[in-house]
mmCIF file of N, CA and C in Angstrom:
data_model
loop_
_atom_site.group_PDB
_atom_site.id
_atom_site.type_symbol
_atom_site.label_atom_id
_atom_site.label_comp_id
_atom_site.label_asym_id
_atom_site.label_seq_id
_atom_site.Cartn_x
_atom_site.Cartn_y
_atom_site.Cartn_z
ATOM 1 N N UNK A 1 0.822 -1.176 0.000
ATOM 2 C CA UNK A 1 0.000 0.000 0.000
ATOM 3 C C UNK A 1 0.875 1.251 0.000
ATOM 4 N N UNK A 2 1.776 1.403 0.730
ATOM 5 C CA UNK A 2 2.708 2.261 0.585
ATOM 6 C C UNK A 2 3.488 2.516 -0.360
ATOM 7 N N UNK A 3 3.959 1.473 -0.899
ATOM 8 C CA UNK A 3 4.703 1.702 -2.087
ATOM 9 C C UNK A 3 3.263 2.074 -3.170
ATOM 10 N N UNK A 4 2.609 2.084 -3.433
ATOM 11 C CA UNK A 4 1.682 2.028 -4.322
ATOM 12 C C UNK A 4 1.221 3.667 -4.180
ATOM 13 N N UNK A 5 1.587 4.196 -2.848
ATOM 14 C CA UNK A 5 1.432 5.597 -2.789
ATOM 15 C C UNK A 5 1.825 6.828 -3.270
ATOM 16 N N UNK A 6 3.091 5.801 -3.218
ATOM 17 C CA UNK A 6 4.684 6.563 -3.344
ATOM 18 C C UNK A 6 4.997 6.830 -4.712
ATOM 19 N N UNK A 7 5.061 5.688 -5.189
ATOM 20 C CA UNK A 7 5.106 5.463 -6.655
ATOM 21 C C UNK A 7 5.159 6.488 -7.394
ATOM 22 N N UNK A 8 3.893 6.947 -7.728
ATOM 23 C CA UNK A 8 2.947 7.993 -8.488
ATOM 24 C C UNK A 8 3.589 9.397 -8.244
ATOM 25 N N UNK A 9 3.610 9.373 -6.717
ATOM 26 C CA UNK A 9 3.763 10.899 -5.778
ATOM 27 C C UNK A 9 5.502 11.409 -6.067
ATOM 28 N N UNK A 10 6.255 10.056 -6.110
ATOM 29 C CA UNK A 10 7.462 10.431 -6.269
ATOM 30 C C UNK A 10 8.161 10.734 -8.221
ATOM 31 N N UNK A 11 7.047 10.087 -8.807
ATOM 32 C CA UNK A 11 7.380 10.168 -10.139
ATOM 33 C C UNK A 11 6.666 11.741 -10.745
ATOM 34 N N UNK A 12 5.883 12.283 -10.286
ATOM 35 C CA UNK A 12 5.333 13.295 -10.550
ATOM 36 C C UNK A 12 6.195 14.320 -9.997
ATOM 37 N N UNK A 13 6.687 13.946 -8.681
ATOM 38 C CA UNK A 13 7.340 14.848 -8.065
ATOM 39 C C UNK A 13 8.760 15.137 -9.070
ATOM 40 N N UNK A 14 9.226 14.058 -9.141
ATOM 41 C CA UNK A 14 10.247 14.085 -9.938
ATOM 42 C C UNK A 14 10.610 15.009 -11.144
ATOM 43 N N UNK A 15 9.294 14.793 -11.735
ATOM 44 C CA UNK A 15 9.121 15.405 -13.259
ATOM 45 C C UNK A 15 8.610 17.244 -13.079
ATOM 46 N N UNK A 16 8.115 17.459 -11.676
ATOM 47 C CA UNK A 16 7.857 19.251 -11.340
ATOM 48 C C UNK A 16 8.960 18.955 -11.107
ATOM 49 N N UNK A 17 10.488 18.678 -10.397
ATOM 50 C CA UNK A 17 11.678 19.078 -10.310
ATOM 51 C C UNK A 17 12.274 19.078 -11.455
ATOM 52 N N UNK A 18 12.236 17.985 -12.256
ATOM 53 C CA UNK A 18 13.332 18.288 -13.874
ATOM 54 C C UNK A 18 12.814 19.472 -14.423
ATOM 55 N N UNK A 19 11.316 19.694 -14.172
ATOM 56 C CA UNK A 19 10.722 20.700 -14.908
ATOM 57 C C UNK A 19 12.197 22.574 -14.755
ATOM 58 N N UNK A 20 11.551 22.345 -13.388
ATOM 59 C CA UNK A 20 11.907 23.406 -12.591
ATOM 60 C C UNK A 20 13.165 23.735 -12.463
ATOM 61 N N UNK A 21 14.521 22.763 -12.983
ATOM 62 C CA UNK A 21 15.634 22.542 -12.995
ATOM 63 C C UNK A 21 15.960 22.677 -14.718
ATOM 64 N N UNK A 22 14.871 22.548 -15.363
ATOM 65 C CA UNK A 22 15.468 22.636 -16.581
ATOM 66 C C UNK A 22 15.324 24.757 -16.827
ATOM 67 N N UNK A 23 14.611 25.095 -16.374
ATOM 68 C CA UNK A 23 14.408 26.658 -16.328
ATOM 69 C C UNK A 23 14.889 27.042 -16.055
ATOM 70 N N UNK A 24 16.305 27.204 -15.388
ATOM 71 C CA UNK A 24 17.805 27.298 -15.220
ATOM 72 C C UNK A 24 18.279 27.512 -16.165
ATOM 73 N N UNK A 25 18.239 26.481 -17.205
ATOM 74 C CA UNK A 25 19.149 26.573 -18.113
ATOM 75 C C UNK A 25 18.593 27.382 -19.439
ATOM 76 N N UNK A 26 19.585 28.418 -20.310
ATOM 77 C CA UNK A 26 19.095 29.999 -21.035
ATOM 78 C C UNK A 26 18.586 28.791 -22.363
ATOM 79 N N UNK A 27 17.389 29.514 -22.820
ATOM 80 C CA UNK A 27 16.658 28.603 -23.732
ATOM 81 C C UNK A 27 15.620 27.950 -23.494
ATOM 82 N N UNK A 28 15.330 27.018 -22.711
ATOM 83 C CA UNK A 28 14.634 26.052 -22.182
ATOM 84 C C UNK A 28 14.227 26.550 -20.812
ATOM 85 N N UNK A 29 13.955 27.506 -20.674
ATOM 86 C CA UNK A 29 13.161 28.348 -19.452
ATOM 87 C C UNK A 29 11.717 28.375 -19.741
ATOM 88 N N UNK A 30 11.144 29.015 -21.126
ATOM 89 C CA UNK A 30 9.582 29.109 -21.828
ATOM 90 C C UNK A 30 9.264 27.856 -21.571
ATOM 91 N N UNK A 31 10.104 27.213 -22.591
ATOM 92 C CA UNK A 31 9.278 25.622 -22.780
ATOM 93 C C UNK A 31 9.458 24.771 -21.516
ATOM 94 N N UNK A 32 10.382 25.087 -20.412
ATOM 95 C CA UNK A 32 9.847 24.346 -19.011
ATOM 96 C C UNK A 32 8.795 24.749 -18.397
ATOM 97 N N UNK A 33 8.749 26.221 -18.673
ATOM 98 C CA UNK A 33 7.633 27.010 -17.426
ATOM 99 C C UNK A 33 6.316 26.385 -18.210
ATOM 100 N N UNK A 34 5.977 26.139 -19.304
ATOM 101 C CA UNK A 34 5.094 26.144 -20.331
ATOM 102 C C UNK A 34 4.566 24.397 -19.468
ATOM 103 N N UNK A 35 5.371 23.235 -19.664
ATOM 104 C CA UNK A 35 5.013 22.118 -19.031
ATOM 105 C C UNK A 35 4.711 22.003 -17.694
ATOM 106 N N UNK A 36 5.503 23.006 -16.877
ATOM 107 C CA UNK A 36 5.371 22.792 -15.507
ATOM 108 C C UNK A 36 3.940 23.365 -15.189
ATOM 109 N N UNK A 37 3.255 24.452 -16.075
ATOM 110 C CA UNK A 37 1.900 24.849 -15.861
ATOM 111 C C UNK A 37 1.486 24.019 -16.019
ATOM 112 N N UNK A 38 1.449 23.394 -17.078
ATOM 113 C CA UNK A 38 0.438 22.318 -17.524
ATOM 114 C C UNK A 38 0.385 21.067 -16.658
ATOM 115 N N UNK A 39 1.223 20.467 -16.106
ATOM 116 C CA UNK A 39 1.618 19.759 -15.169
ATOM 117 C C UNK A 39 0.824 19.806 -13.744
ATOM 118 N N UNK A 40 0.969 21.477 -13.358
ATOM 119 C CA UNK A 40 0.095 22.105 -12.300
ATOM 120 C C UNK A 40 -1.311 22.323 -12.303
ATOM 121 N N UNK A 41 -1.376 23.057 -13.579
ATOM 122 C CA UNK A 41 -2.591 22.222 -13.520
ATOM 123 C C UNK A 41 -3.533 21.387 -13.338
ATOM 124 N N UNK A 42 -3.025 20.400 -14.341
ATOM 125 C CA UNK A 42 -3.739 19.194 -14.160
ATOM 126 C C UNK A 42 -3.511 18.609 -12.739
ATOM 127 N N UNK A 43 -2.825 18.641 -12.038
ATOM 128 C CA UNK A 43 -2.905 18.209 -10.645
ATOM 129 C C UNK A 43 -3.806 19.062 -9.955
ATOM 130 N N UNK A 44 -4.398 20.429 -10.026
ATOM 131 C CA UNK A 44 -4.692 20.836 -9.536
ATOM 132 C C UNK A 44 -6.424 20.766 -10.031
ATOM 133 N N UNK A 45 -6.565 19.668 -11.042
ATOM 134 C CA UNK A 45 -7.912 19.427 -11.563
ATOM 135 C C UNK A 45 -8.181 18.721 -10.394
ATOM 136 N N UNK A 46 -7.227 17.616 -9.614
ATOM 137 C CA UNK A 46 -8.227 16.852 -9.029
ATOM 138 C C UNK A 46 -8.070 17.050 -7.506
ATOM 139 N N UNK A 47 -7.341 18.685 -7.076
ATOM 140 C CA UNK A 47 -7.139 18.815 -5.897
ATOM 141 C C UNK A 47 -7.674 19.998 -5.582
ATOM 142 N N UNK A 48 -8.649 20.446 -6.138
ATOM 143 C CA UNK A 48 -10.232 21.570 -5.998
ATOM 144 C C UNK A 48 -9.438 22.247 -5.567
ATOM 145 N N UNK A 49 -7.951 23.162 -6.728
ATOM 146 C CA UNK A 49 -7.633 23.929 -6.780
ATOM 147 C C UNK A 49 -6.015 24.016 -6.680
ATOM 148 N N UNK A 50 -5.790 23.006 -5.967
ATOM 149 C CA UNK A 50 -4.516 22.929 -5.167
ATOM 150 C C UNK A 50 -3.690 22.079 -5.803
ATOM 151 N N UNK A 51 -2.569 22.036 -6.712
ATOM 152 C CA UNK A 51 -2.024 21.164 -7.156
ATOM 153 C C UNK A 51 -1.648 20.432 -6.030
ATOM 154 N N UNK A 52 -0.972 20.182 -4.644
ATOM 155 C CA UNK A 52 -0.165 19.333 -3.873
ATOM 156 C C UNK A 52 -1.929 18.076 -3.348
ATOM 157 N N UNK A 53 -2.892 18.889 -3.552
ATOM 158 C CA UNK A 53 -3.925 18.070 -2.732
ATOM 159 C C UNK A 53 -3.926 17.176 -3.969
ATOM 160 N N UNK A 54 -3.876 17.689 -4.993
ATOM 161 C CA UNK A 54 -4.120 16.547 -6.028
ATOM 162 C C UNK A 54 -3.062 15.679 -6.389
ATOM 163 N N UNK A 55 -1.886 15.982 -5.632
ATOM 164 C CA UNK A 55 -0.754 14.730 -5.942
ATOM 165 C C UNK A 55 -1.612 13.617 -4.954
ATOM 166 N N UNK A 56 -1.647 14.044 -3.953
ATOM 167 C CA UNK A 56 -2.282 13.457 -2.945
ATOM 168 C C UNK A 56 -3.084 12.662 -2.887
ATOM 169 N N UNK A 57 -3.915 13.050 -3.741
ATOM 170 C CA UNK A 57 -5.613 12.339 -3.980
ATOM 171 C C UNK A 57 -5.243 11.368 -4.932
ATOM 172 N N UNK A 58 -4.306 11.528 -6.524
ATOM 173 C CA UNK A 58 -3.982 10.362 -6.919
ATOM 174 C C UNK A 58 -3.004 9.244 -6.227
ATOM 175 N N UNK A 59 -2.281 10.030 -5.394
ATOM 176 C CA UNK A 59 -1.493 8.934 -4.550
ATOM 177 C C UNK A 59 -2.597 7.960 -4.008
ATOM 178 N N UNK A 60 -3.510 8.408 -3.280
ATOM 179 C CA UNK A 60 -4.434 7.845 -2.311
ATOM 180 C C UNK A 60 -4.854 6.686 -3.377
ATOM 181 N N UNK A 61 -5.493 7.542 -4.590
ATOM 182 C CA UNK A 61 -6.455 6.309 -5.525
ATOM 183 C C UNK A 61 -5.146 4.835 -6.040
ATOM 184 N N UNK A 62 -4.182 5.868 -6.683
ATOM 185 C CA UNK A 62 -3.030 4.623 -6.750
ATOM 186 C C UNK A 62 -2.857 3.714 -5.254
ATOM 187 N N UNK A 63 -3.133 3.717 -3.894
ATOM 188 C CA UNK A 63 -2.785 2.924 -2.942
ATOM 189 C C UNK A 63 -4.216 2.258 -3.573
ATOM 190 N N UNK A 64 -4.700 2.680 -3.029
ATOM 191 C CA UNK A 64 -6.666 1.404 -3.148
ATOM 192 C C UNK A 64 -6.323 1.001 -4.394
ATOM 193 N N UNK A 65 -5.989 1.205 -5.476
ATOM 194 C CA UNK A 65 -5.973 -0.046 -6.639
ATOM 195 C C UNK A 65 -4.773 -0.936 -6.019
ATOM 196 N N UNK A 66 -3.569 -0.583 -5.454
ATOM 197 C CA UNK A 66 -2.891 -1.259 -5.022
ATOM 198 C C UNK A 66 -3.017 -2.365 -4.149
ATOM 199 N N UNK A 67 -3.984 -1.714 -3.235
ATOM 200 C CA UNK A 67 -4.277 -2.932 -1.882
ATOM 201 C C UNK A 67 -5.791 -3.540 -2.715
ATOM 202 N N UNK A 68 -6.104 -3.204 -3.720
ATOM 203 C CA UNK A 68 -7.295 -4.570 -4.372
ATOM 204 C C UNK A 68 -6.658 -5.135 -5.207
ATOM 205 N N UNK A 69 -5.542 -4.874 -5.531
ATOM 206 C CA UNK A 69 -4.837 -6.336 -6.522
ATOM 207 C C UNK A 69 -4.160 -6.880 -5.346
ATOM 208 N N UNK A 70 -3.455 -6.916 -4.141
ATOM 209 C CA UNK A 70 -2.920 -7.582 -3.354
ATOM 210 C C UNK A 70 -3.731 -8.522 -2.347
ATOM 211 N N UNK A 71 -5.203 -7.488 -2.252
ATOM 212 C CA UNK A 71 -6.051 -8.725 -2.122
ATOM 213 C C UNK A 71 -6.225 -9.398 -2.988
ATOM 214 N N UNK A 72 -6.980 -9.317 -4.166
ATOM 215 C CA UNK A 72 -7.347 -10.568 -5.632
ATOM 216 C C UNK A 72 -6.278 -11.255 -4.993
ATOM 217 N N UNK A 73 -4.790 -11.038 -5.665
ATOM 218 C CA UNK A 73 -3.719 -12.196 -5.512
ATOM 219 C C UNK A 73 -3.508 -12.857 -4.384
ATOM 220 N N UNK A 74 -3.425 -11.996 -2.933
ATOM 221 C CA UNK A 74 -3.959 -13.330 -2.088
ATOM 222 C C UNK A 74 -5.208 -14.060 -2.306
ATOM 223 N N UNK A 75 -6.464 -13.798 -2.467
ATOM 224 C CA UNK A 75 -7.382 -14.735 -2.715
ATOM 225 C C UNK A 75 -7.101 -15.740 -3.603
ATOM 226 N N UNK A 76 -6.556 -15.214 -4.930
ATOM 227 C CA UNK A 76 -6.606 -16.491 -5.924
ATOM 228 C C UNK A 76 -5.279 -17.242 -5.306
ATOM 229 N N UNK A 77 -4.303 -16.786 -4.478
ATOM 230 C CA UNK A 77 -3.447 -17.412 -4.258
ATOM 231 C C UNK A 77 -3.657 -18.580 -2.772
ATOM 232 N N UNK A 78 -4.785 -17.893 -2.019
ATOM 233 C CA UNK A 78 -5.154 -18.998 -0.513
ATOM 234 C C UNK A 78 -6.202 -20.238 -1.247
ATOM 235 N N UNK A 79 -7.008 -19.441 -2.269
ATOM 236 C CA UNK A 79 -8.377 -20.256 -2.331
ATOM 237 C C UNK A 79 -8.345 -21.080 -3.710
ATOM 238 N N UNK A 80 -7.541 -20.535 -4.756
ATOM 239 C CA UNK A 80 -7.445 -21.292 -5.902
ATOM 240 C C UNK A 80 -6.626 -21.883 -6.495
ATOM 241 N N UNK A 81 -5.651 -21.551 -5.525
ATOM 242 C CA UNK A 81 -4.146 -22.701 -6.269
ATOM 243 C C UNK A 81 -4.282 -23.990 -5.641
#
């Protein structure tokens, strides 16, 4: 479940830092700031406003798909093998 949290939260995170690290460099400042909106955005579609609530909220949904495939696979793994 945790890792299933993380996952998502740390790969997104990742990609607002390259963003934000590439705008540093002369040239590639427009076209970072340009993704990193868009980026913010859309996180901020599903965090009623707030991009960080919406890392959040997909973290959350990525754990629950996580912990219902770890149930399925224990089930098919106690009851059907």
């Amino acid at each position: 479940m945790i890792f299933s949290f993380l996952a998502p939260v740390l790969l997104v995170s990742a990609v607002v830092l390259l963003l934000m690290g590439l705008g540093f460099l002369p040239g590639l400042g427009g076209c970072s700031h340009a993704f990193l909106s868009e980026v913010l955005s859309f996180l901020s579609t599903f965090g009623e406003g707030h991009p960080w609530m919406g890392l959040v909220t997909i973290g959350f949904a990525f754990s629950l798909v996580g912990v219902l495939f770890d149930s399925y696979i224990l089930y098919r793994q106690r009851f059907l093998a």
